[in-house]
CSV table of C-alpha atoms in Angstrom, one decimal:
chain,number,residue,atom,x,y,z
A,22,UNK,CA,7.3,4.4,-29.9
A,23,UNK,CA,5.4,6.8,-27.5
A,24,UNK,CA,3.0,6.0,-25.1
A,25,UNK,CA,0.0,7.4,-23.3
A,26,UNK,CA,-0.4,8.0,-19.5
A,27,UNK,CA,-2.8,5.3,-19.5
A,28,UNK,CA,-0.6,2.9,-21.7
A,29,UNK,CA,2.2,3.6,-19.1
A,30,UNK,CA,-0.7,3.2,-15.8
A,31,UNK,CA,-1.2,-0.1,-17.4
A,32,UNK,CA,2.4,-1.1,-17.8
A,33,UNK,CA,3.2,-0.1,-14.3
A,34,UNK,CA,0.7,-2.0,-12.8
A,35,UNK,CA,2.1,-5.1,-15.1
A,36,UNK,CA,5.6,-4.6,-13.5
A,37,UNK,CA,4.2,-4.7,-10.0
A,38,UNK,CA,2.1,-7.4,-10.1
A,39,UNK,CA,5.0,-9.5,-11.1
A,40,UNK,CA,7.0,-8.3,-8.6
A,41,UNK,CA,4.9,-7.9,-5.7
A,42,UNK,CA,2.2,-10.0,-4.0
A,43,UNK,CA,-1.3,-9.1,-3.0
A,44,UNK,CA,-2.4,-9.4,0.8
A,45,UNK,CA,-5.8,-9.0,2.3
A,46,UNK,CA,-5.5,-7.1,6.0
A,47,UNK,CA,-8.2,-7.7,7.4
A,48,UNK,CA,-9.7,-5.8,10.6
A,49,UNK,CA,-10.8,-7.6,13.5
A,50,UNK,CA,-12.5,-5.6,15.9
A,51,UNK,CA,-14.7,-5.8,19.4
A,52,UNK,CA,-18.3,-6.3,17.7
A,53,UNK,CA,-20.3,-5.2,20.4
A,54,UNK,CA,-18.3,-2.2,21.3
A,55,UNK,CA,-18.9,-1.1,17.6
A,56,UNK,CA,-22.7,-2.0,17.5
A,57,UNK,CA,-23.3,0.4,20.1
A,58,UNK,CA,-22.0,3.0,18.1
A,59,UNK,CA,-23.5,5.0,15.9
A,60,UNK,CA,-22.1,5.1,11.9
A,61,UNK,CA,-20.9,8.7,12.9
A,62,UNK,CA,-19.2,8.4,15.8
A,63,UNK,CA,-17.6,4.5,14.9
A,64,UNK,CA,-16.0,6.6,12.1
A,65,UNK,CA,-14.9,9.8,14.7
A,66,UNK,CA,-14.2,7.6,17.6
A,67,UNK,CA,-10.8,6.0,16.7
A,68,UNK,CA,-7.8,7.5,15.2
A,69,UNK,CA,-8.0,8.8,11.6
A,70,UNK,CA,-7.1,6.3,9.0
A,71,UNK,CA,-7.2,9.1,6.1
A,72,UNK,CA,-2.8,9.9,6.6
A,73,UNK,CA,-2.2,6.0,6.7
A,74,UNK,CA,-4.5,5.0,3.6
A,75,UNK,CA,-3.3,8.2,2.3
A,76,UNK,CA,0.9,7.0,2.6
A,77,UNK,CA,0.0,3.7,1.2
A,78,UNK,CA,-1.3,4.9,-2.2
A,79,UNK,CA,1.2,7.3,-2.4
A,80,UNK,CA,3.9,4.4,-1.8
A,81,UNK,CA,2.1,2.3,-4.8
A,82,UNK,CA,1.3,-0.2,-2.1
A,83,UNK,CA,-3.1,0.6,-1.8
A,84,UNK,CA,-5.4,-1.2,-4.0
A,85,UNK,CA,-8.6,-0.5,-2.1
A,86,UNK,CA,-10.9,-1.1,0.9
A,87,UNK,CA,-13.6,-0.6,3.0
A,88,UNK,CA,-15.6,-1.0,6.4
A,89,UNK,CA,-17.9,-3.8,6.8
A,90,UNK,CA,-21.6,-3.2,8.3
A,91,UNK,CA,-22.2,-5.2,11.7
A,92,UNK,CA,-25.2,-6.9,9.8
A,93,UNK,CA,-25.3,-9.9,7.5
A,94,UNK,CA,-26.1,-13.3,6.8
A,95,UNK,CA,-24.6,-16.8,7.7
A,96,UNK,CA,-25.3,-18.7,4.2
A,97,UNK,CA,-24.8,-22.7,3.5
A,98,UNK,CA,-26.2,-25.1,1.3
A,99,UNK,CA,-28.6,-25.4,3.8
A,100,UNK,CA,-30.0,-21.8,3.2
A,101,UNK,CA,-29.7,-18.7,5.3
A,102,UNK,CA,-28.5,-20.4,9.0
A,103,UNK,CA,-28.5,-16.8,10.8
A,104,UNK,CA,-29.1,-12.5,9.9
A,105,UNK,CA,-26.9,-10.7,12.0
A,106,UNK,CA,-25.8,-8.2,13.4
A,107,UNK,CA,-23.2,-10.7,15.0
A,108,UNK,CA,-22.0,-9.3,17.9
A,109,UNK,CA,-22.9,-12.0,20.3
A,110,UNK,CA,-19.2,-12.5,18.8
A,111,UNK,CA,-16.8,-10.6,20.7
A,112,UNK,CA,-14.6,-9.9,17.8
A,113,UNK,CA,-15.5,-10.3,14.2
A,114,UNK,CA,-14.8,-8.6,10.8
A,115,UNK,CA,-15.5,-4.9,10.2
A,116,UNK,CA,-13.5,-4.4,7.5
A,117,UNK,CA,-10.8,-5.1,5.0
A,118,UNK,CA,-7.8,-3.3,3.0
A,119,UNK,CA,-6.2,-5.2,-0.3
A,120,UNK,CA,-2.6,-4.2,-0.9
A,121,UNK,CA,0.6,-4.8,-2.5
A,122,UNK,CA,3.3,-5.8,-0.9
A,123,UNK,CA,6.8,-7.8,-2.0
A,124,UNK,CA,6.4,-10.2,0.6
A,125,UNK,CA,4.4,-11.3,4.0
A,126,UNK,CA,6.7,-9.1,5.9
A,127,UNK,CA,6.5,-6.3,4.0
A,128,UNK,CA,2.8,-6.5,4.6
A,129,UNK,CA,2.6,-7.1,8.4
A,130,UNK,CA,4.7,-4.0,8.8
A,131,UNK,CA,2.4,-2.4,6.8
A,132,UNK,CA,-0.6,-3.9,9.1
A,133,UNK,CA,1.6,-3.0,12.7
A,134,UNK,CA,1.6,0.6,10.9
A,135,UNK,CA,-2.4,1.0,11.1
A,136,UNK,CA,-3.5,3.3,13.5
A,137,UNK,CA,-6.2,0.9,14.8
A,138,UNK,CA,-4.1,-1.6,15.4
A,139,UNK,CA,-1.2,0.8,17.1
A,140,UNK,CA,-4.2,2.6,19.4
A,141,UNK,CA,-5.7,-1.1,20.1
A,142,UNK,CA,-9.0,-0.5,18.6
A,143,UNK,CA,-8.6,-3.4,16.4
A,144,UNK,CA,-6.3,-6.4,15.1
A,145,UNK,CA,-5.3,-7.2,11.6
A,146,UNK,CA,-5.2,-10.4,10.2
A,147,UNK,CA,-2.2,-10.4,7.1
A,148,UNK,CA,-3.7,-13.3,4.3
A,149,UNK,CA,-1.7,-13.7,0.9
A,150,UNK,CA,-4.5,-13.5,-2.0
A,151,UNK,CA,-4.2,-16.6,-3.9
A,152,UNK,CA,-4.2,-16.5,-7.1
A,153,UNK,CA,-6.6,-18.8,-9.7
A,154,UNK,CA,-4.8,-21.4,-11.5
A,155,UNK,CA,-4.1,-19.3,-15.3
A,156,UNK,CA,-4.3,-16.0,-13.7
């Protein structure tokens, strides 16, 4: 039996999805001091996150993910409540990484490790991905 480098990609990612769990670290940050920036320099100000994000794929432990944009909407049943930007909030959500990790320890290390966090730009919040019932 031979198999492909995708056929073996694809088995890979089998084994570690039974083995490790998915977390959501998500990055808490002073709204207002980030809404007086401009997208250049709220990218240039802090400390690179390239060599972190960079470690984590090369560990296996990186799925993806990305800043959030200051603006939005507040949306209930009851329609659009609010547009943003938000930061009449002093800290709110500016962005968000997914990755795998064996358990909640493993991934708050991984979130003390953030170069944010270490330089005190921002906070991470460590959440376990829940699964759908089936999946």
């Amino acid at each position: 039996m031979s198999f492909g480098v995708v056929d073996l990609k694809i088995i890979c990612l089998n084994l570690i999805k039974n083995v490790m769990e998915k977390f959501m670290l998500i990055v808490r940050e002073d709204l207002a001091r980030i809404g007086g920036l401009t997208v250049k320099d709220r990218f240039s100000e802090g400390p690179d996150m390239t060599g972190w994000v960079q470690s984590l794929i090369a560990s296996g432990n990186y799925i993806s993910g990305e800043p959030l944009a200051i603006k939005g909407r507040y949306v209930t049943k009851h329609g659009v409540q609010a547009d943003g930007p938000f930061i009449e909030a002093k800290e709110g959500l500016s962005g968000y990484d997914l990755i795998w990790a064996e358990n909640i320890e493993q991934a708050t290390a991984i979130a003390q490790s953030c170069p944010m966090v270490m330089a005190g730009f921002a906070i991470r919040e460590v959440r376990p991905v829940q699964p759908f019932p089936g999946n």
